[in-house]
Tab-separated table of C-alpha atoms in Angstrom:
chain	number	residue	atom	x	y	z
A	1	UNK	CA	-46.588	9.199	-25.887
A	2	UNK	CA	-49.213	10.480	-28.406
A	3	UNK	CA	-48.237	13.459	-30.449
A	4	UNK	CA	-50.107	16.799	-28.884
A	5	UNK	CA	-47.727	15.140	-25.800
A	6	UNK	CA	-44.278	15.027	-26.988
A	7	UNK	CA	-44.722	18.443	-28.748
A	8	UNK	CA	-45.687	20.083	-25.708
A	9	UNK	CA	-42.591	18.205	-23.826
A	10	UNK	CA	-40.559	19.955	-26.400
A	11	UNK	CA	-41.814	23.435	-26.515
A	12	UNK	CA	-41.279	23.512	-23.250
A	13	UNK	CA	-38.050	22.052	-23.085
A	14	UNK	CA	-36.978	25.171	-25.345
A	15	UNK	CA	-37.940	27.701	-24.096
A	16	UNK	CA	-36.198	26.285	-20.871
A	17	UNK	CA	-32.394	27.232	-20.292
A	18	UNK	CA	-29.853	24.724	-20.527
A	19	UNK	CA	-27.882	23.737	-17.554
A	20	UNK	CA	-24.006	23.827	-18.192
A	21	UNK	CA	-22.744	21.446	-20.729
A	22	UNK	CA	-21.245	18.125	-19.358
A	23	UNK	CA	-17.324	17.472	-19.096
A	24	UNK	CA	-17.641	13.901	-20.326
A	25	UNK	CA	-20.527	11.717	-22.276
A	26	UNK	CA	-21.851	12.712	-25.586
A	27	UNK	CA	-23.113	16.733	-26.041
A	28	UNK	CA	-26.151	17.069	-26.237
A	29	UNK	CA	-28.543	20.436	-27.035
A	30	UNK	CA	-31.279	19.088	-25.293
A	31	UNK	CA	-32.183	21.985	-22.211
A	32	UNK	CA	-32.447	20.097	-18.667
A	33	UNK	CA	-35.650	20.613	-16.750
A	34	UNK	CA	-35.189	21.077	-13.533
A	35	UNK	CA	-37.639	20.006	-10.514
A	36	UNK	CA	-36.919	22.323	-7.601
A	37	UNK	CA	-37.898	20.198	-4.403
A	38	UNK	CA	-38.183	22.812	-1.728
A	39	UNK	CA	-39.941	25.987	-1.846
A	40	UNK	CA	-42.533	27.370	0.426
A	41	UNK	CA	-45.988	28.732	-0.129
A	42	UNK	CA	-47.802	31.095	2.593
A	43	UNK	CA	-49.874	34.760	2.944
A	44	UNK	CA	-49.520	36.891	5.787
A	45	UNK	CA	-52.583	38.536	4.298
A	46	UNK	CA	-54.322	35.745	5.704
A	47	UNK	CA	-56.738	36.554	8.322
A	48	UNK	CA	-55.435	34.145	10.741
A	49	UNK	CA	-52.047	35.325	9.422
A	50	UNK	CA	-48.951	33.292	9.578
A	51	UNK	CA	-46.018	31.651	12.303
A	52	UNK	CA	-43.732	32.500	9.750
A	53	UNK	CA	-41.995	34.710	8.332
A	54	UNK	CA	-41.522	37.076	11.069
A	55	UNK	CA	-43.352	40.930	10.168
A	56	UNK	CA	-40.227	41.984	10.645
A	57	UNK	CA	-38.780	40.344	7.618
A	58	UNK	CA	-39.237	42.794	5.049
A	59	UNK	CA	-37.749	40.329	2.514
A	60	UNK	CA	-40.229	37.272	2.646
A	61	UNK	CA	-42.967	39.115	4.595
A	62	UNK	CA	-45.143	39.516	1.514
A	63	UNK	CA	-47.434	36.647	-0.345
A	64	UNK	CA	-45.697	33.723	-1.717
A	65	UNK	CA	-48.185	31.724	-4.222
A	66	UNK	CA	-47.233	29.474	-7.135
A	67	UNK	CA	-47.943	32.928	-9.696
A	68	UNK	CA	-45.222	34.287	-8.341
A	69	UNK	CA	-42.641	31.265	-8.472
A	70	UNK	CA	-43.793	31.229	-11.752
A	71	UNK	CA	-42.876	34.395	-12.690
A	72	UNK	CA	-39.274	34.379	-11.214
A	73	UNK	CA	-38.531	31.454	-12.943
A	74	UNK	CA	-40.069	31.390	-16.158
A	75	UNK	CA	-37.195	31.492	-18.407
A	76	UNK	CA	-34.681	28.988	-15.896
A	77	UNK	CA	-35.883	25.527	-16.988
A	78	UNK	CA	-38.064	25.163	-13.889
A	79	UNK	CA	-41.187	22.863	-15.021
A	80	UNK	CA	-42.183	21.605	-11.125
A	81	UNK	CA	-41.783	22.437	-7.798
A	82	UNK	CA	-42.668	20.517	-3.929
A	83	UNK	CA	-44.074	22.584	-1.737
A	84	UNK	CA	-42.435	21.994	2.020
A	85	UNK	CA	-43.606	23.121	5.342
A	86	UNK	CA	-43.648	26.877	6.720
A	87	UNK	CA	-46.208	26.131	9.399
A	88	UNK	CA	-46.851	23.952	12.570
A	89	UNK	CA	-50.311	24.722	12.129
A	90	UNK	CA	-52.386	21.587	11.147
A	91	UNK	CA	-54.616	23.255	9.054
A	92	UNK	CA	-52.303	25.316	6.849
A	93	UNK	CA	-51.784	21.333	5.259
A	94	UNK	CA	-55.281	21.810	3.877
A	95	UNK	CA	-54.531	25.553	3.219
A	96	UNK	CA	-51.492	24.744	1.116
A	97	UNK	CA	-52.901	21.766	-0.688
A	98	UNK	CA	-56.058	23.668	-1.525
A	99	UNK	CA	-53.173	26.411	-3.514
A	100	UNK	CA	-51.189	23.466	-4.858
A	101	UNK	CA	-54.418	22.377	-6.746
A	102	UNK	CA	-54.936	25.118	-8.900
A	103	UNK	CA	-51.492	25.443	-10.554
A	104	UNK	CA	-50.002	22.218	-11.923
A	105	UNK	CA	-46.082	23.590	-11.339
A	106	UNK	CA	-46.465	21.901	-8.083
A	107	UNK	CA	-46.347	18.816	-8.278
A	108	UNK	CA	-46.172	17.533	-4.044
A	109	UNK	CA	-46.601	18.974	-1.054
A	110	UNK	CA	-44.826	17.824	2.448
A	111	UNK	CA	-46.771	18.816	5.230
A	112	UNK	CA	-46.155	19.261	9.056
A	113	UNK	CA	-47.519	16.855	11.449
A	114	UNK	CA	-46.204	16.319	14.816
A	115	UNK	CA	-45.768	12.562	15.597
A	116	UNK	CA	-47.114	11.265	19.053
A	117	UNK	CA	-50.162	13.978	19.081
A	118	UNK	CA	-53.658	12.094	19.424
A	119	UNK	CA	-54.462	12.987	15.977
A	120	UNK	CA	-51.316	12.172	14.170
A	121	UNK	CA	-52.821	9.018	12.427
A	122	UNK	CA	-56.438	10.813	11.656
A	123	UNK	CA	-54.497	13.345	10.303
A	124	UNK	CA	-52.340	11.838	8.266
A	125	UNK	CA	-55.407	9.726	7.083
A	126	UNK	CA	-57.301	12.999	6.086
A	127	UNK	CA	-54.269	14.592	4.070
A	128	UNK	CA	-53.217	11.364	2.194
A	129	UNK	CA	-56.473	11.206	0.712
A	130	UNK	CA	-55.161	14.271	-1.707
A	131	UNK	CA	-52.390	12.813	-4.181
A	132	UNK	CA	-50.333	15.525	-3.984
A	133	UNK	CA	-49.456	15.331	-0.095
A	134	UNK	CA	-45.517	13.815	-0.125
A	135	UNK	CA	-44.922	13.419	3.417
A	136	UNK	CA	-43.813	15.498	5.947
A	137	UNK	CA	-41.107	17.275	7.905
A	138	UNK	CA	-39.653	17.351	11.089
A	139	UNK	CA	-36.629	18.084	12.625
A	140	UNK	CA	-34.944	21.146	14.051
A	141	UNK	CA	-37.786	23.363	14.578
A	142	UNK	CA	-40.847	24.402	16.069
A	143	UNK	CA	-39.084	23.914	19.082
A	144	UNK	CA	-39.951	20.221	18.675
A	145	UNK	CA	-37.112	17.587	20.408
A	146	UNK	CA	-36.528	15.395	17.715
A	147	UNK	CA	-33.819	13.090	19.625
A	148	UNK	CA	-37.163	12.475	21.659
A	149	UNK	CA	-39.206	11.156	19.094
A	150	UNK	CA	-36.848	8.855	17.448
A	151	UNK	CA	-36.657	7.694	20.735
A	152	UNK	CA	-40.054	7.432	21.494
A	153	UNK	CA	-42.068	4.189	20.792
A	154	UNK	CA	-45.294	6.204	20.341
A	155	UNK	CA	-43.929	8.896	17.863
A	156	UNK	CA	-41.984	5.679	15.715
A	157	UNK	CA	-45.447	3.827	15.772
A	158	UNK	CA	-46.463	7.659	13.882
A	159	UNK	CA	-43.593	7.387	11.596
A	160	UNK	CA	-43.931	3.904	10.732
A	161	UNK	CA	-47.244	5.392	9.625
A	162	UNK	CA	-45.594	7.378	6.705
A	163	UNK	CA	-43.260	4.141	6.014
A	164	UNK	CA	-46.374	2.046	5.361
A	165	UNK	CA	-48.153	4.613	3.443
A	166	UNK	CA	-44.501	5.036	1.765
A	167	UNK	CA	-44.443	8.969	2.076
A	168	UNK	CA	-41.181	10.591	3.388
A	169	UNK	CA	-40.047	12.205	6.163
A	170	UNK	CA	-38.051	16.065	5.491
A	171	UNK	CA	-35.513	16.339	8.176
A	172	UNK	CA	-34.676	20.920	8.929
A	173	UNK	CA	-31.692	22.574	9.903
A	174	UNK	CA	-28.904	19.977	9.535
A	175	UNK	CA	-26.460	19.883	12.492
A	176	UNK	CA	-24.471	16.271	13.769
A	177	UNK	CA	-26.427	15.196	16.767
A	178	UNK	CA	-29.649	15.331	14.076
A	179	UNK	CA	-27.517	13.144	11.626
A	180	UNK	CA	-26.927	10.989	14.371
A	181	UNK	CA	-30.855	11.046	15.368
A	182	UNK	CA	-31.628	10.330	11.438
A	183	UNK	CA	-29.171	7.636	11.068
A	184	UNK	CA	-31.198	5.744	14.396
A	185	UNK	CA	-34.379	6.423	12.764
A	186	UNK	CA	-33.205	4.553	9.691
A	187	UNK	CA	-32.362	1.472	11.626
A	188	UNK	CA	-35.860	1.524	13.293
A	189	UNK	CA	-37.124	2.013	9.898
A	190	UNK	CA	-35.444	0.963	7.334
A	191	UNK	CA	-37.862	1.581	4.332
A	192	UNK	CA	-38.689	4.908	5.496
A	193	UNK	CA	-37.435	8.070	2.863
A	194	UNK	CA	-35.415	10.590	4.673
A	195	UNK	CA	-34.556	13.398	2.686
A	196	UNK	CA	-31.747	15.620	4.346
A	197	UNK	CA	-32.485	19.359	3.985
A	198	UNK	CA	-29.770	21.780	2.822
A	199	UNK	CA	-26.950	19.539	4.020
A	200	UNK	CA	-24.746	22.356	2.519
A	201	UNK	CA	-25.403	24.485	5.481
A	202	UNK	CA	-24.029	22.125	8.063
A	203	UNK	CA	-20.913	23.166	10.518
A	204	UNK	CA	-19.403	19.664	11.481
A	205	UNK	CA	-17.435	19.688	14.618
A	206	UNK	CA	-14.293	21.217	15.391
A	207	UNK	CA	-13.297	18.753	18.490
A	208	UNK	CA	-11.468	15.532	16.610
A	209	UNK	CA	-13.214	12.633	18.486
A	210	UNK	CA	-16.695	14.183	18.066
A	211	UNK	CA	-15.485	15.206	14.149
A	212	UNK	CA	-14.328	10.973	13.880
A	213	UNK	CA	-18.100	10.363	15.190
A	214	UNK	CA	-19.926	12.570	13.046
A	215	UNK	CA	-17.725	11.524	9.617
A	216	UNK	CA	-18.746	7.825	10.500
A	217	UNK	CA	-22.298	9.011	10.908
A	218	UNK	CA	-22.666	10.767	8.100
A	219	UNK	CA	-20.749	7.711	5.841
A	220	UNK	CA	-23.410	5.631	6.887
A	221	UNK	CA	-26.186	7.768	6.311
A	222	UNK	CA	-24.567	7.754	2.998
A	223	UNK	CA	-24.835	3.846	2.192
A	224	UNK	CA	-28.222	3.696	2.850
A	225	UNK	CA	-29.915	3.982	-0.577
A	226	UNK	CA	-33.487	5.334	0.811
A	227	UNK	CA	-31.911	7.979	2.405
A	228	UNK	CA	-31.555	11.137	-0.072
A	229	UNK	CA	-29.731	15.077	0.869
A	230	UNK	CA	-30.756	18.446	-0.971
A	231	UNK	CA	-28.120	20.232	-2.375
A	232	UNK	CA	-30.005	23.423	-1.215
A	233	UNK	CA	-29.327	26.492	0.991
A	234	UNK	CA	-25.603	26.785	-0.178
A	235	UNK	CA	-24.537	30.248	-0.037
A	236	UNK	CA	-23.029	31.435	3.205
A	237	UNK	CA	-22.635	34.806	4.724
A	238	UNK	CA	-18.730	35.395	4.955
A	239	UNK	CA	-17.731	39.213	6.936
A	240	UNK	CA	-20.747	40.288	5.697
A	241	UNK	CA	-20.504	38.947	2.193
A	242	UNK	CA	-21.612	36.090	0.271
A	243	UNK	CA	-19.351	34.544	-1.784
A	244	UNK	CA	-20.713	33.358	-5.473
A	245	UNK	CA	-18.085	31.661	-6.702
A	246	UNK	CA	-18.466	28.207	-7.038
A	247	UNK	CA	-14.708	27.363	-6.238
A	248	UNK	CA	-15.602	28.446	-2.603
A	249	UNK	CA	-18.294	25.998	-2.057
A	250	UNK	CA	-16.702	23.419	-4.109
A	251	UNK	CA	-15.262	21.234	-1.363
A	252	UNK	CA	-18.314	20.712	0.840
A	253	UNK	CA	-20.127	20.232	-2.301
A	254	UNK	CA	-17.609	17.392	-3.278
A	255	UNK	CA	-17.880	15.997	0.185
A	256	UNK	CA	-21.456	15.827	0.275
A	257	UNK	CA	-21.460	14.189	-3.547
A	258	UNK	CA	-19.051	11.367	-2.505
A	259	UNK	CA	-20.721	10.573	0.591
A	260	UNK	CA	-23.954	9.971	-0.603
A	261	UNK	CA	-23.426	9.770	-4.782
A	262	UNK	CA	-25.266	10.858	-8.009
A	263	UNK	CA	-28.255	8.975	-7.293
A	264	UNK	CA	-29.684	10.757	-4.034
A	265	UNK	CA	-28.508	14.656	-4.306
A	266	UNK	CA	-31.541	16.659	-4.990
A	267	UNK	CA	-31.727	20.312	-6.144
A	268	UNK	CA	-33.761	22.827	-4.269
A	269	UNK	CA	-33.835	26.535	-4.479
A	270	UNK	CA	-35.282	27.362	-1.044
A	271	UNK	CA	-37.841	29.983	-2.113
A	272	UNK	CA	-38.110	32.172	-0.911
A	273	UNK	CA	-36.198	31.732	2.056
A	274	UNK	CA	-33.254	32.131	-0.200
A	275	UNK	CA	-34.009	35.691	-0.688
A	276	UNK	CA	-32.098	36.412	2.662
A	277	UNK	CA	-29.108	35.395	1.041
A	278	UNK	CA	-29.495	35.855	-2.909
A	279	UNK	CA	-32.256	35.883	-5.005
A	280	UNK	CA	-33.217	32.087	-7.014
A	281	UNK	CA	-31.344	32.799	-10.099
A	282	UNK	CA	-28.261	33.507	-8.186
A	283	UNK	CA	-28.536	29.624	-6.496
A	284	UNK	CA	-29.447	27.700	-9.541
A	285	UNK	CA	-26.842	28.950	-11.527
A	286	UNK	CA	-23.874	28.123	-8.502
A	287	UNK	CA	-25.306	24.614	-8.757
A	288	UNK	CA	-25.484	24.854	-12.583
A	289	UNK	CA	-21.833	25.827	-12.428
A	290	UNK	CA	-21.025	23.275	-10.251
A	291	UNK	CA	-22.481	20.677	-12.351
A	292	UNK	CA	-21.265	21.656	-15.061
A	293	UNK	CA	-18.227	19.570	-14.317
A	294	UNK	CA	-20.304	16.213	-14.379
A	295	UNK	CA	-21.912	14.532	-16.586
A	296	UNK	CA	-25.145	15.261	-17.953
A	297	UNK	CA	-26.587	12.187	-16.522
A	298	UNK	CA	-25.605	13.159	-13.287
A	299	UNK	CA	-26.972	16.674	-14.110
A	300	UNK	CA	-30.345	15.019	-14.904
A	301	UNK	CA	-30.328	13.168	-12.036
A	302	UNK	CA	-29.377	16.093	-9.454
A	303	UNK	CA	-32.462	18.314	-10.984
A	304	UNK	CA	-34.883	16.245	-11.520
A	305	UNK	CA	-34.358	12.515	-11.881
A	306	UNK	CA	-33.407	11.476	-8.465
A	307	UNK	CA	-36.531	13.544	-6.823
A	308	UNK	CA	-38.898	10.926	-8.469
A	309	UNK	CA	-37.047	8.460	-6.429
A	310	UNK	CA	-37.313	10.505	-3.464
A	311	UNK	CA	-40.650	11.773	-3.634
A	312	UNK	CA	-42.693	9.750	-5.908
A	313	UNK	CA	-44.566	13.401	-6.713
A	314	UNK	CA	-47.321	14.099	-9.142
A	315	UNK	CA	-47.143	14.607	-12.906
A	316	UNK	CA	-49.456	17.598	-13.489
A	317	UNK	CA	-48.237	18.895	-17.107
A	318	UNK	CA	-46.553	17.412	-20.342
A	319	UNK	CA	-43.775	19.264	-19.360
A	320	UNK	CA	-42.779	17.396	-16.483
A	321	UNK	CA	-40.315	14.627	-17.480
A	322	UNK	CA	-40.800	11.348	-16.854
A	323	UNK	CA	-38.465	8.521	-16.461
């Protein structure tokens, strides 16, 4: 690393915050960065405008560039952020890539492509060409049927696509049949990245034989070492509150760490979906909190270690760590 380098890596890590102290391991002083791998980047300024967020979403219905991410977490230790969907629209790829360009925080972008459409492979061909496009995601939403295309042999001969090209696959809105549907998709392909989305926010059945079903599932899903979950999305509306104490998230947070351990848990803030529930600060410092408990290796590796593994995104700034 040449000089100019490893001071900027520095500066930056200082004027970053540091994420709780470890339990166990030698103390160290040196801040964490932190690589938040999901926010999302639209305008309903646009002419065109936008699928989502709904106008009547006074919260998020307002421009959401990189400036602004920026500015909301200048002085939390972010130093990089992926870009994920907000649009079935094929074009809003190249609209979001063409942002992610001119500001280096972001550092990948997964896109939306729906396998088995006649121009899944063109496409894909088209928006690979631009380093910073990850992958894509798919799942539940957009109405889309994903038990369908995993078992479809036209939309897997689309998905082997991203395997080849080894870009991931996003899954949305965890629930156990789409566990189930991921875990047959990973025995189709088996050197495909699936990253789970905000696992926290799953409900897993009440009924004890489809409960036994989903535990095995999920345990599974959790042995396979190219499948990674986001420890994302974690508050929950309770009677009309949201709890922030960590204590009351702390055993589906446990669950989720033993089932698929330190090496594949990602952090991602959500932004600024998140705003429905609590504003950014308010999630990274319940997963700060949380962490706080492990080591600092494991700490590194929840916010920003493991998402190299996972995403294989783009150094843009000095700031960025590398492994």
């Amino acid at each position: 690393m040449q000089r100019r380098e490893f001071l900027a890596v520095t500066a930056a890590a200082t004027l970053s915050t540091q994420a709780c102290a470890p339990s166990k391991g030698p103390v160290s002083n040196e801040r964490i960065p932190i690589i938040d791998t999901h926010i999302h980047l639209f305008d309903p300024n646009r002419p065109e405008g936008i699928p989502w967020p709904p106008k009547d979403n006074a919260k998020l219905y307002q421009p959401a560039y990189p400036e602004r991410y920026r500015k909301i977490t200048a002085d939390l230790g972010v130093v990089g952020a992926i870009k994920v969907e907000a649009s079935p629209w094929v074009e809003d790829n190249q609209w979001v890539l063409d942002v992610a360009e001119k500001d280096p925080i972001i550092v990948g972008v997964v896109g939306n492509l729906e396998p088995g459409t006649p121009d899944f492979a063109k496409n894909l061909e088209r928006f690979r060409k631009n380093k910073l496009f990850l992958g894509i995601r798919n799942g539940n939403l957009w109405n889309r049927d994903f038990t369908a295309i995993v078992n479809s042999d036209k939309t897997l001969a689309d998905l082997k696509l991203l395997e080849d090209e080894g870009l991931s696959l996003d899954s949305a809105n965890p629930n156990p049949k789409l566990m189930a549907d991921l875990l047959r998709l990973s025995d189709k392909l088996p050197k495909l990245r699936i990253i789970i989305d905000h696992l926290p926010q799953l409900q897993p059945p009440a009924e004890p034989e489809a409960l036994k079903a989903h535990e095995e599932t999920m345990q599974e899903l959790g042995k396979r070492p190219q499948v990674f979950t986001k420890i994302s999305a974690v508050f929950r509306r309770v009677d009309g509150n949201i709890p922030t104490d960590v204590a009351f998230y702390k055993d589906r947070l446990d669950l989720i760490g033993e089932t698929f351990g330190e090496d594949r848990v990602l952090y991602g803030s959500d932004w600024p979906n998140s705003d429905n529930m609590l504003p950014l600060p308010d999630g990274l410092k319940l997963a700060q909190e949380y962490f706080s408990t492990k080591s600092r290796e494991a700490q590194e590796k929840y916010f920003w270690k493991n998402s190299v593994a996972a995403y294989h995104w783009i150094h843009r700034d000095p700031s960025q760590p590398k492994l």
